[in-house]
CSV table of C-alpha atoms in Angstrom, one decimal:
chain,number,residue,atom,x,y,z
A,1,MET,CA,14.9,15.3,-24.1
A,2,GLY,CA,12.4,12.4,-23.6
A,3,ASN,CA,9.4,12.2,-21.4
A,4,ILE,CA,9.7,10.6,-18.0
A,5,LEU,CA,5.9,10.1,-17.7
A,6,GLU,CA,3.4,9.7,-20.5
A,7,VAL,CA,-0.3,9.1,-19.7
A,8,LYS,CA,-2.5,8.5,-22.7
A,9,ASP,CA,-6.3,8.0,-22.8
A,10,LEU,CA,-6.3,6.6,-19.3
A,11,ARG,CA,-9.6,5.2,-18.2
A,12,LYS,CA,-10.9,3.8,-15.0
A,13,ASN,CA,-14.6,3.2,-14.0
A,14,PHE,CA,-15.9,3.1,-10.5
A,15,LYS,CA,-19.6,3.0,-9.4
A,16,SER,CA,-19.8,6.7,-8.7
A,17,PHE,CA,-16.8,8.1,-10.5
A,18,ALA,CA,-14.9,7.6,-13.7
A,19,LEU,CA,-11.5,8.7,-15.1
A,20,LYS,CA,-12.6,9.6,-18.6
A,21,GLY,CA,-9.6,9.0,-20.8
A,22,ILE,CA,-7.0,11.5,-19.5
A,23,SER,CA,-3.8,12.3,-21.2
A,24,PHE,CA,-0.7,14.3,-20.2
A,25,THR,CA,3.1,14.1,-20.5
A,26,LEU,CA,5.9,15.2,-18.1
A,27,PRO,CA,9.3,15.9,-19.8
A,28,LYS,CA,12.4,14.7,-18.1
A,29,GLY,CA,13.9,17.1,-15.5
A,30,TYR,CA,10.8,19.1,-14.7
A,31,VAL,CA,8.2,19.4,-11.9
A,32,MET,CA,4.6,18.9,-12.7
A,33,GLY,CA,1.9,20.0,-10.3
A,34,PHE,CA,-1.2,17.8,-10.5
A,35,ILE,CA,-4.0,19.9,-9.2
A,36,GLY,CA,-7.7,19.6,-8.7
A,37,PRO,CA,-10.4,19.6,-6.0
A,38,ASN,CA,-10.9,16.6,-3.7
A,39,GLY,CA,-12.4,13.7,-5.6
A,40,ALA,CA,-11.3,15.0,-9.0
A,41,GLY,CA,-9.2,11.8,-9.7
A,42,LYS,CA,-5.7,12.8,-8.5
A,43,SER,CA,-5.1,9.9,-6.2
A,44,THR,CA,-6.8,7.5,-8.7
A,45,THR,CA,-4.4,8.6,-11.4
A,46,ILE,CA,-1.4,8.1,-9.1
A,47,LYS,CA,-2.7,4.7,-8.0
A,48,LEU,CA,-3.1,3.7,-11.6
A,49,ILE,CA,0.5,4.9,-12.4
A,50,MET,CA,1.8,2.8,-9.5
A,51,ASN,CA,-0.4,-0.2,-10.5
A,52,LEU,CA,-2.3,-0.2,-7.2
A,53,LEU,CA,-5.4,0.1,-9.3
A,54,LYS,CA,-6.0,-1.7,-12.5
A,55,LYS,CA,-6.7,0.5,-15.5
A,56,ASP,CA,-9.7,-0.1,-17.7
A,57,GLY,CA,-8.1,1.4,-20.8
A,58,GLY,CA,-5.3,3.6,-22.0
A,59,GLN,CA,-1.5,3.6,-21.7
A,60,ILE,CA,1.0,4.6,-19.0
A,61,LYS,CA,4.7,4.9,-19.8
A,62,VAL,CA,7.4,5.7,-17.3
A,63,LEU,CA,10.9,6.3,-18.7
A,64,GLY,CA,9.4,5.3,-22.1
A,65,LYS,CA,8.4,1.8,-20.8
A,66,ASP,CA,5.0,0.3,-20.2
A,67,HIS,CA,4.3,0.5,-16.4
A,68,ILE,CA,3.0,-3.0,-16.2
A,69,LYS,CA,5.3,-4.9,-18.5
A,70,TYR,CA,8.4,-3.3,-16.8
A,71,GLU,CA,6.8,-2.8,-13.4
A,72,LYS,CA,9.7,-3.9,-11.2
A,73,GLU,CA,12.3,-2.1,-13.3
A,74,ILE,CA,10.2,1.1,-13.4
A,75,LYS,CA,9.5,1.1,-9.6
A,76,ASN,CA,13.3,0.9,-9.0
A,77,HIS,CA,13.4,4.4,-10.5
A,78,ILE,CA,10.3,5.8,-8.7
A,79,GLY,CA,10.4,7.4,-5.3
A,80,PHE,CA,6.9,7.7,-3.8
A,81,VAL,CA,5.5,9.8,-1.0
A,82,TYR,CA,1.8,9.5,-0.2
A,83,ASP,CA,-0.6,11.6,1.9
A,84,GLU,CA,-0.4,9.0,4.6
A,85,ASN,CA,2.5,6.9,5.4
A,86,HIS,CA,2.0,3.1,5.2
A,87,PHE,CA,5.0,1.9,7.1
A,88,TYR,CA,4.7,-0.6,10.0
A,89,GLU,CA,4.0,1.5,13.0
A,90,GLU,CA,5.5,-1.0,15.4
A,91,LEU,CA,9.0,-0.9,13.8
A,92,THR,CA,11.8,1.6,14.4
A,93,LEU,CA,13.0,3.7,11.5
A,94,ARG,CA,16.2,1.6,11.3
A,95,GLU,CA,14.2,-1.6,11.1
A,96,MET,CA,11.9,-0.2,8.4
A,97,LYS,CA,14.9,1.0,6.4
A,98,THR,CA,16.5,-2.4,6.8
A,99,ILE,CA,13.4,-4.0,5.3
A,100,ILE,CA,13.0,-1.6,2.4
A,101,ALA,CA,16.6,-0.9,1.3
A,102,PRO,CA,17.4,-4.3,-0.2
A,103,PHE,CA,14.4,-4.1,-2.6
A,104,TYR,CA,16.1,-1.2,-4.4
A,105,LYS,CA,19.0,-2.0,-6.7
A,106,THR,CA,20.5,1.4,-6.3
A,107,TRP,CA,20.0,2.0,-2.6
A,108,ASP,CA,22.6,4.5,-1.3
A,109,GLU,CA,23.1,4.2,2.5
A,110,LYS,CA,25.2,7.5,2.5
A,111,ILE,CA,22.4,9.5,1.0
A,112,PHE,CA,19.9,8.0,3.4
A,113,ASP,CA,22.2,8.9,6.4
A,114,LYS,CA,22.5,12.4,5.0
A,115,TYR,CA,18.8,12.9,4.9
A,116,MET,CA,18.3,11.4,8.3
A,117,LYS,CA,20.7,14.0,9.6
A,118,ILE,CA,19.2,16.9,7.7
A,119,PHE,CA,15.7,15.9,8.8
A,120,GLU,CA,16.8,15.2,12.4
A,121,LEU,CA,15.1,11.8,12.4
A,122,PRO,CA,15.9,9.4,15.3
A,123,LEU,CA,16.7,6.0,13.8
A,124,GLU,CA,15.9,4.1,17.0
A,125,LYS,CA,12.4,5.7,17.5
A,126,LYS,CA,9.3,3.7,16.5
A,127,ILE,CA,7.3,5.0,13.6
A,128,LYS,CA,4.2,5.4,15.7
A,129,GLU,CA,6.1,7.8,18.0
A,130,LEU,CA,6.7,10.2,15.1
A,131,SER,CA,4.7,13.3,14.3
A,132,LYS,CA,2.9,13.6,11.0
A,133,GLY,CA,5.7,15.9,9.7
A,134,MET,CA,8.4,13.5,10.8
A,135,LYS,CA,6.7,10.6,9.2
A,136,MET,CA,6.5,12.5,5.9
A,137,LYS,CA,10.2,13.4,6.2
A,138,PHE,CA,11.0,9.7,6.7
A,139,SER,CA,8.9,8.8,3.6
A,140,LEU,CA,10.9,11.4,1.7
A,141,ALA,CA,14.2,10.2,3.0
A,142,ILE,CA,13.4,6.7,1.7
A,143,ALA,CA,12.1,8.1,-1.6
A,144,LEU,CA,15.3,10.0,-2.1
A,145,SER,CA,17.8,7.4,-1.2
A,146,HIS,CA,17.7,5.1,-4.2
A,147,ASP,CA,18.5,7.6,-7.0
A,148,ALA,CA,14.9,7.8,-8.2
A,149,LYS,CA,14.4,9.4,-11.6
A,150,LEU,CA,10.8,10.2,-10.9
A,151,LEU,CA,9.4,11.3,-7.6
A,152,ILE,CA,5.7,10.8,-7.3
A,153,MET,CA,4.0,12.6,-4.4
A,154,ASP,CA,0.3,12.4,-3.6
A,155,GLU,CA,-0.8,15.3,-1.4
A,156,PRO,CA,2.5,15.3,0.6
A,157,THR,CA,1.8,18.7,2.2
A,158,SER,CA,-1.7,18.1,3.3
A,159,GLY,CA,-2.1,18.5,7.1
A,160,LEU,CA,1.4,19.9,7.5
A,161,ASP,CA,2.4,23.2,8.9
A,162,PRO,CA,3.7,26.0,6.6
A,163,ILE,CA,7.3,25.7,7.9
A,164,PHE,CA,7.5,22.1,7.0
A,165,ARG,CA,5.9,22.8,3.6
A,166,SER,CA,8.4,25.4,2.9
A,167,GLU,CA,11.2,23.0,3.9
A,168,LEU,CA,9.8,20.4,1.6
A,169,LEU,CA,9.8,22.8,-1.3
A,170,ASP,CA,13.4,23.7,-0.6
A,171,ILE,CA,14.3,20.0,-0.8
A,172,LEU,CA,12.4,19.6,-4.0
A,173,ARG,CA,14.2,22.6,-5.5
A,174,GLU,CA,17.5,21.0,-4.6
A,175,ILE,CA,16.5,17.7,-6.2
A,176,ILE,CA,15.5,19.3,-9.5
A,177,GLN,CA,18.9,20.9,-9.9
A,178,ASP,CA,19.7,17.4,-11.3
A,179,ASP,CA,18.3,17.5,-14.8
A,180,GLU,CA,17.7,13.7,-14.8
A,181,LYS,CA,15.2,13.9,-12.0
A,182,SER,CA,11.5,14.8,-12.3
A,183,VAL,CA,8.7,15.3,-9.8
A,184,PHE,CA,5.0,14.6,-10.2
A,185,PHE,CA,3.3,16.4,-7.3
A,186,SER,CA,-0.4,16.2,-6.6
A,187,THR,CA,-1.9,18.8,-4.3
A,188,HIS,CA,-4.8,21.0,-3.7
A,189,ILE,CA,-2.6,23.6,-2.0
A,190,THR,CA,-1.8,25.4,-5.2
A,191,SER,CA,0.4,28.1,-3.6
A,192,ASP,CA,3.1,25.4,-3.0
A,193,LEU,CA,3.2,24.7,-6.8
A,194,GLU,CA,3.4,28.3,-7.8
A,195,LYS,CA,6.9,28.3,-6.3
A,196,ILE,CA,8.3,25.2,-7.9
A,197,ALA,CA,6.2,23.7,-10.7
A,198,ASP,CA,7.3,24.0,-14.3
A,199,TYR,CA,4.1,22.3,-15.6
A,200,ILE,CA,0.6,22.2,-14.3
A,201,THR,CA,-2.0,19.6,-15.1
A,202,PHE,CA,-5.5,20.4,-13.8
A,203,ILE,CA,-8.0,17.5,-13.4
A,204,HIS,CA,-11.6,18.0,-12.6
A,205,ASP,CA,-14.4,15.4,-12.4
A,206,GLY,CA,-12.2,12.8,-14.0
A,207,GLN,CA,-11.1,14.9,-17.0
A,208,ILE,CA,-8.0,17.0,-17.7
A,209,ILE,CA,-9.1,20.6,-18.0
A,210,LEU,CA,-5.7,21.9,-18.9
A,211,SER,CA,-2.1,20.6,-19.0
A,212,ASN,CA,0.6,23.1,-19.9
A,213,THR,CA,3.6,25.0,-18.6
A,214,LYS,CA,2.8,27.0,-15.6
A,215,ASP,CA,4.1,30.2,-17.2
A,216,ASP,CA,1.9,29.8,-20.3
A,217,ILE,CA,-1.1,29.1,-18.1
A,218,LEU,CA,-0.5,32.2,-15.9
A,219,ASP,CA,0.2,34.3,-19.0
A,220,ASN,CA,-2.9,33.3,-20.9
A,221,TYR,CA,-5.4,33.6,-18.1
A,222,CYS,CA,-6.3,36.8,-16.5
A,223,ILE,CA,-8.7,38.2,-13.9
A,224,VAL,CA,-10.9,41.0,-15.2
A,225,LYS,CA,-12.7,43.4,-12.9
A,226,GLY,CA,-15.2,46.0,-13.9
A,227,GLY,CA,-18.6,47.6,-13.5
A,228,LEU,CA,-21.8,45.6,-14.2
A,229,ASP,CA,-22.8,48.0,-17.1
A,230,LEU,CA,-19.9,46.5,-19.1
A,231,LEU,CA,-21.3,43.0,-19.1
A,232,ASP,CA,-23.5,42.2,-22.0
A,233,LYS,CA,-24.3,38.7,-23.2
A,234,ASP,CA,-21.3,38.5,-25.7
A,235,ALA,CA,-18.9,39.7,-23.0
A,236,GLN,CA,-20.2,37.1,-20.5
A,237,LYS,CA,-19.4,34.3,-23.0
A,238,ALA,CA,-15.7,35.2,-22.9
A,239,PHE,CA,-15.5,34.3,-19.2
A,240,VAL,CA,-14.5,30.9,-17.9
A,241,GLY,CA,-16.2,31.8,-14.7
A,242,ILE,CA,-17.6,35.1,-13.3
A,243,ARG,CA,-18.7,36.5,-10.0
A,244,LYS,CA,-21.1,39.4,-9.8
A,245,ASN,CA,-22.2,41.6,-6.9
A,246,ASN,CA,-23.9,44.9,-6.5
A,247,TYR,CA,-20.8,46.8,-7.2
A,248,GLY,CA,-19.4,45.0,-10.2
A,249,PHE,CA,-18.0,41.8,-11.6
A,250,GLU,CA,-14.8,39.8,-11.3
A,251,GLY,CA,-14.1,36.9,-13.7
A,252,LEU,CA,-11.5,34.7,-15.3
A,253,VAL,CA,-10.8,34.9,-19.0
A,254,GLU,CA,-8.7,32.4,-20.9
A,255,ASN,CA,-7.4,34.7,-23.6
A,256,ARG,CA,-5.7,37.8,-22.3
A,257,GLY,CA,-5.5,39.4,-25.8
A,258,LYS,CA,-9.2,39.1,-26.3
A,259,VAL,CA,-10.0,41.1,-23.2
A,260,ARG,CA,-8.7,44.4,-24.6
A,261,GLU,CA,-10.9,43.9,-27.7
A,262,LEU,CA,-14.0,43.2,-25.7
A,263,PHE,CA,-13.6,45.9,-23.1
A,264,LYS,CA,-12.0,49.1,-24.4
A,265,GLU,CA,-11.6,50.8,-21.0
A,266,ASN,CA,-12.8,51.0,-17.4
A,267,ILE,CA,-11.6,47.5,-16.5
A,268,VAL,CA,-8.8,46.2,-14.3
A,269,ILE,CA,-6.8,43.2,-15.5
A,270,GLU,CA,-4.9,41.2,-12.9
A,271,LYS,CA,-2.6,38.2,-13.1
A,272,PRO,CA,-4.4,35.2,-11.6
A,273,SER,CA,-3.0,32.7,-9.1
A,274,LEU,CA,-3.3,29.0,-9.8
A,275,GLU,CA,-6.0,28.9,-7.1
A,276,ASP,CA,-8.0,31.6,-8.9
A,277,ILE,CA,-7.8,29.5,-12.1
A,278,MET,CA,-8.8,26.4,-10.3
A,279,LEU,CA,-11.7,28.0,-8.4
A,280,TYR,CA,-13.2,29.8,-11.5
A,281,ILE,CA,-12.9,26.7,-13.6
A,282,VAL,CA,-14.5,24.4,-11.0
A,283,ARG,CA,-17.2,26.8,-10.0
A,284,GLY,CA,-17.5,28.5,-13.4
A,285,SER,CA,-20.9,27.2,-14.2
A,286,GLN,CA,-22.2,28.4,-10.9
A,287,TYR,CA,-20.8,31.9,-11.4
A,288,ALA,CA,-21.5,32.4,-15.1
B,1,MET,CA,11.7,-12.8,-0.8
B,2,LEU,CA,13.8,-13.5,2.3
B,3,ASN,CA,13.4,-9.8,3.1
B,4,LEU,CA,9.6,-10.1,3.1
B,5,ILE,CA,9.8,-13.0,5.5
B,6,LEU,CA,12.2,-11.1,7.7
B,7,LYS,CA,9.7,-8.2,7.7
B,8,ASP,CA,6.9,-10.5,9.0
B,9,LEU,CA,9.2,-11.7,11.8
B,10,LEU,CA,10.3,-8.1,12.7
B,11,VAL,CA,6.7,-6.8,12.7
B,12,GLN,CA,5.7,-9.7,15.0
B,13,LYS,CA,8.4,-9.5,17.6
B,14,LYS,CA,6.0,-9.0,20.4
B,15,SER,CA,3.5,-11.5,19.1
B,16,MET,CA,6.3,-14.1,19.0
B,17,LEU,CA,6.9,-13.6,22.7
B,18,PHE,CA,3.2,-13.8,23.4
B,19,ALA,CA,3.0,-17.0,21.3
B,20,PHE,CA,5.8,-18.5,23.4
B,21,GLY,CA,4.0,-17.6,26.6
B,22,TYR,CA,0.8,-19.0,25.1
B,23,CYS,CA,2.6,-22.3,24.5
B,24,PHE,CA,3.4,-22.5,28.2
B,25,PHE,CA,-0.3,-22.0,29.0
B,26,LEU,CA,-1.2,-24.7,26.5
B,27,VAL,CA,1.2,-27.2,28.0
B,28,PHE,CA,-0.9,-26.9,31.1
B,29,ALA,CA,-4.3,-26.5,29.5
B,30,PHE,CA,-3.9,-29.5,27.1
B,31,GLN,CA,-2.4,-32.0,29.7
B,32,GLY,CA,-5.6,-34.1,29.5
B,33,LEU,CA,-5.5,-34.3,25.7
B,34,ASP,CA,-3.0,-37.2,25.4
B,35,GLY,CA,-1.0,-37.2,22.2
B,36,THR,CA,-3.0,-34.5,20.5
B,37,ALA,CA,-1.7,-31.8,22.9
B,38,PRO,CA,1.4,-30.8,20.9
B,39,VAL,CA,-0.7,-30.7,17.7
B,40,GLY,CA,-3.3,-28.4,19.3
B,41,ALA,CA,-0.7,-26.1,20.8
B,42,ALA,CA,1.4,-25.8,17.6
B,43,THR,CA,-1.7,-25.2,15.5
B,44,ALA,CA,-3.0,-22.6,17.8
B,45,VAL,CA,0.3,-20.7,17.8
B,46,VAL,CA,0.7,-20.9,14.0
B,47,TYR,CA,-2.9,-19.7,13.7
B,48,LEU,CA,-2.2,-16.7,15.9
B,49,LEU,CA,1.0,-15.7,14.1
B,50,ILE,CA,-0.7,-15.9,10.7
B,51,GLN,CA,-3.6,-13.8,11.9
B,52,TYR,CA,-1.2,-11.2,13.5
B,53,SER,CA,0.9,-11.0,10.3
B,54,PHE,CA,-2.2,-10.1,8.2
B,55,ALA,CA,-3.6,-7.8,10.9
B,56,HIS,CA,-0.3,-5.8,10.9
B,57,GLU,CA,-0.6,-5.3,7.1
B,58,ASP,CA,-4.2,-4.2,7.5
B,59,LYS,CA,-3.6,-1.8,10.4
B,60,ASN,CA,-1.1,0.3,8.5
B,61,LYS,CA,-2.5,-0.4,5.1
B,62,SER,CA,1.0,-1.4,4.4
B,63,GLU,CA,0.1,-3.3,1.3
B,64,ILE,CA,-0.1,0.1,-0.5
B,65,MET,CA,3.6,0.7,0.5
B,66,LEU,CA,4.7,-2.9,-0.3
B,67,ASN,CA,3.0,-2.8,-3.8
B,68,SER,CA,4.7,0.5,-4.5
B,69,LEU,CA,8.1,-0.9,-4.0
B,70,PRO,CA,9.9,-2.9,-6.7
B,71,ILE,CA,8.5,-6.2,-5.5
B,72,SER,CA,6.3,-8.5,-7.6
B,73,ARG,CA,3.0,-9.4,-6.2
B,74,LYS,CA,3.9,-13.1,-6.7
B,75,ASP,CA,6.8,-12.7,-4.3
B,76,ILE,CA,4.5,-11.1,-1.7
B,77,VAL,CA,2.2,-14.0,-1.8
B,78,ILE,CA,4.9,-16.7,-1.9
B,79,ALA,CA,6.6,-15.1,1.1
B,80,LYS,CA,3.4,-15.3,3.1
B,81,TYR,CA,3.1,-19.0,2.3
B,82,LEU,CA,6.8,-19.7,3.1
B,83,SER,CA,6.5,-17.8,6.4
B,84,ILE,CA,3.8,-20.3,7.4
B,85,PHE,CA,6.5,-23.1,7.4
B,86,LEU,CA,8.7,-20.9,9.5
B,87,TYR,CA,5.8,-20.3,12.0
B,88,ILE,CA,5.3,-24.1,12.2
B,89,GLY,CA,9.0,-24.5,13.0
B,90,LEU,CA,8.8,-21.7,15.6
B,91,ALA,CA,5.7,-23.2,17.2
B,92,MET,CA,7.3,-26.6,17.5
B,93,VAL,CA,10.4,-25.1,19.0
B,94,ALA,CA,8.4,-23.0,21.4
B,95,TYR,CA,6.3,-26.0,22.5
B,96,MET,CA,9.4,-28.1,23.0
B,97,LEU,CA,11.0,-25.4,25.0
B,98,ALA,CA,7.9,-25.0,27.1
B,99,THR,CA,7.7,-28.7,27.9
B,100,LEU,CA,11.5,-28.9,28.7
B,101,ILE,CA,11.2,-25.9,31.1
B,102,VAL,CA,8.1,-27.5,32.7
B,103,MET,CA,10.1,-30.7,33.1
B,104,ALA,CA,13.2,-29.0,34.4
B,105,ILE,CA,11.5,-27.1,37.1
B,106,LYS,CA,9.6,-30.2,38.0
B,107,ILE,CA,6.1,-28.8,37.8
B,108,PRO,CA,3.7,-31.7,38.5
B,109,VAL,CA,2.0,-31.6,35.1
B,110,LYS,CA,1.6,-34.4,32.5
B,111,VAL,CA,3.6,-33.2,29.5
B,112,HIS,CA,3.3,-34.6,26.0
B,113,PHE,CA,6.4,-34.6,23.8
B,114,LEU,CA,6.5,-33.9,20.2
B,115,SER,CA,6.6,-36.9,17.8
B,116,ILE,CA,6.9,-37.3,14.0
B,117,GLU,CA,3.2,-38.1,14.0
B,118,ASN,CA,2.5,-34.8,15.8
B,119,ILE,CA,4.7,-32.9,13.3
B,120,THR,CA,3.0,-34.3,10.2
B,121,THR,CA,-0.5,-33.9,11.8
B,122,THR,CA,0.3,-30.3,12.6
B,123,LEU,CA,1.6,-29.7,9.1
B,124,PHE,CA,-1.6,-31.3,7.6
B,125,ILE,CA,-4.0,-29.3,9.8
B,126,VAL,CA,-2.1,-26.0,9.3
B,127,SER,CA,-2.0,-26.6,5.5
B,128,LEU,CA,-5.7,-27.4,5.4
B,129,MET,CA,-6.5,-24.3,7.4
B,130,THR,CA,-4.2,-21.9,5.5
B,131,SER,CA,-4.7,-23.2,2.0
B,132,SER,CA,-8.4,-22.4,2.4
B,133,TYR,CA,-7.9,-19.1,4.4
B,134,LEU,CA,-5.1,-17.4,2.5
B,135,PRO,CA,-6.8,-17.0,-0.9
B,136,VAL,CA,-9.7,-15.4,0.9
B,137,VAL,CA,-7.5,-12.9,2.7
B,138,PHE,CA,-5.6,-12.1,-0.5
B,139,LYS,CA,-8.9,-11.5,-2.2
B,140,LEU,CA,-10.8,-9.5,0.5
B,141,GLY,CA,-8.1,-8.2,2.9
B,142,TYR,CA,-7.8,-9.1,6.6
B,143,LEU,CA,-10.9,-7.3,7.9
B,144,LYS,CA,-13.4,-8.6,5.4
B,145,ALA,CA,-12.0,-12.1,5.6
B,146,LYS,CA,-12.6,-12.1,9.3
B,147,MET,CA,-16.1,-13.5,8.9
B,148,PHE,CA,-14.8,-16.4,6.9
B,149,ASN,CA,-12.1,-16.9,9.4
B,150,ILE,CA,-14.7,-17.2,12.3
B,151,VAL,CA,-16.7,-19.8,10.3
B,152,MET,CA,-13.6,-21.7,9.5
B,153,PHE,CA,-12.4,-21.6,13.0
B,154,LEU,CA,-15.7,-23.1,14.2
B,155,LEU,CA,-15.6,-25.8,11.5
B,156,PHE,CA,-12.2,-26.8,12.7
B,157,PHE,CA,-13.6,-27.5,16.1
B,158,PHE,CA,-16.9,-29.0,15.0
B,159,ILE,CA,-15.7,-31.3,12.2
B,160,PRO,CA,-13.3,-33.3,14.5
B,161,MET,CA,-15.9,-33.5,17.2
B,162,SER,CA,-18.6,-34.8,14.9
B,163,LEU,CA,-16.1,-37.2,13.4
B,164,LEU,CA,-15.5,-38.4,16.9
B,165,SER,CA,-19.2,-39.0,17.5
B,166,LEU,CA,-19.5,-40.7,14.1
B,167,SER,CA,-16.7,-43.1,15.1
B,168,GLN,CA,-19.1,-44.4,17.8
B,169,ASN,CA,-21.2,-45.7,14.9
B,170,PRO,CA,-19.9,-49.3,14.3
B,171,GLU,CA,-20.5,-49.2,10.5
B,172,PHE,CA,-18.5,-46.0,10.1
B,173,ALA,CA,-15.8,-47.3,12.4
B,174,LEU,CA,-15.5,-50.5,10.4
B,175,SER,CA,-15.2,-48.6,7.1
B,176,ILE,CA,-12.5,-46.4,8.5
B,177,SER,CA,-10.6,-49.3,9.9
B,178,LYS,CA,-10.8,-51.1,6.5
B,179,THR,CA,-9.4,-48.0,4.8
B,180,LEU,CA,-6.7,-47.8,7.4
B,181,ASP,CA,-5.9,-51.5,7.0
B,182,GLY,CA,-4.5,-50.6,3.6
B,183,PHE,CA,-1.8,-48.6,5.3
B,184,ALA,CA,-1.1,-51.3,7.9
B,185,ASN,CA,2.1,-52.3,6.1
B,186,TRP,CA,3.4,-48.8,5.8
B,187,SER,CA,6.1,-47.5,8.1
B,188,ASP,CA,5.6,-44.4,10.1
B,189,TRP,CA,8.0,-42.6,7.8
B,190,GLN,CA,6.1,-43.6,4.7
B,191,ILE,CA,2.8,-42.4,6.2
B,192,ALA,CA,4.4,-39.1,7.3
B,193,THR,CA,5.9,-38.6,3.9
B,194,LEU,CA,2.5,-39.2,2.3
B,195,ILE,CA,0.7,-36.7,4.6
B,196,ALA,CA,3.5,-34.2,4.2
B,197,GLY,CA,3.2,-34.6,0.4
B,198,ILE,CA,-0.6,-34.0,0.5
B,199,SER,CA,-0.1,-31.0,2.7
B,200,LEU,CA,2.5,-29.4,0.4
B,201,LEU,CA,0.3,-30.1,-2.6
B,202,MET,CA,-2.6,-28.3,-1.0
B,203,MET,CA,-0.4,-25.3,-0.1
B,204,PHE,CA,1.0,-25.2,-3.6
B,205,ILE,CA,-2.4,-25.2,-5.3
B,206,SER,CA,-3.6,-22.6,-2.8
B,207,CYS,CA,-0.5,-20.5,-3.4
B,208,CYS,CA,-1.1,-20.6,-7.2
B,209,ILE,CA,-4.8,-19.5,-6.6
B,210,SER,CA,-3.6,-16.7,-4.3
B,211,ILE,CA,-1.1,-15.4,-6.8
B,212,ARG,CA,-3.8,-15.1,-9.4
B,213,ILE,CA,-6.2,-13.4,-7.0
B,214,TYR,CA,-3.6,-11.0,-5.6
B,215,ASN,CA,-2.4,-10.0,-9.1
B,216,ASN,CA,-5.9,-8.5,-9.7
B,217,ARG,CA,-6.3,-7.0,-6.3
B,218,GLU,CA,-6.8,-3.2,-6.1
B,219,PHE,CA,-5.7,-0.9,-3.3
């Protein structure tokens, strides 16, 4: 089993922000959730993978091949869905499809028709007449109609209602039945990922904070709740982030095993959500 | 490549109709201009179509989508340059149609027909205009290039006018006529070929510069 996406020591400098040498890998056939707060570097990373931005250093490989040297070949195997859709608003869906389809070597008209039917998209309607959800569905139909091996999605669910988000997740579940297909999905709505992601990569302030399987992350971290009297200096150090009020504390600990050693009794241990982990890590310094 | 050109035509369906209507208007507006009327009309139409084509890319930020597809940036640039020749052809056809219709319905307007001289002059002016403008748009994008565009547009009006007033100066007129004497033995076709050659060379150099610029563009 090879990696479909390898990012190694990727660097990009802007005036007020920098991607500081990030690395992660996505094995073939899995879904990776790419999470982080707004401005953490998610879109920058995706733009660098797609060569929309020029990297200052590092290496990106898709299907084992350099993303610049084999750009055209690689892009034939990538389906992309961005937070906004950048189609020509004046065109009808049919016209837009007619323009895009010939660029892909493996375009499959039957699959496109199938998705147009499933999504109930009107081919003769102009793109500007579609709702945001419908535009997203059209992007997805295009991305799925050329047998893409890697689906790259940048905040595809932002601004969409829960019904459509759930529909999208169902479609992604169906896609990943095929072991050859992988999904790289950036979002700040982490609940979506809890349902489908196999791997989670968490970026914050241009750095990868963690990148591992979702199950390992959720098993390792835990939320600990207890009275303030239990918190001494040593205990506080064990927390990634902690919140205190008059009644007690609640915090995130990275090593579940360590918690029982530190606090013998009178604590409650809970399984965290991805959102808890993200919040405590991002705001850890403020809480600790 | 052809698909990219087709895309520019599809996106501009409405603009094309407008350009055709504009040609009609120019047949009337330029009736006092003698032989330069067809050149003025065709150049104006080509200018409009080039502007619209970049404005559409900008409006939808479509370059993000185009550059995510398996298309090389070189092809995107070359397609834009090739579509300029298509616009010139379309502008000529639109102008000819407009003059023919004006003639057919016998509107009392002095119409000027398209000649080889007109075609080569249009090609030269459009090449001069686009070979300086396109590298700037590929570098800055349509919106930021607008300022440059305005300056260039004004220059294209002022330079011919100041040349016209310079030609009143006997010394200047003499030096020009001496230069032109060198071409006295040339046939119209030879001169047209020379001008077309210079125009194509300008476009080719500009296209090479644009490819270099666009390869480094970030979105």
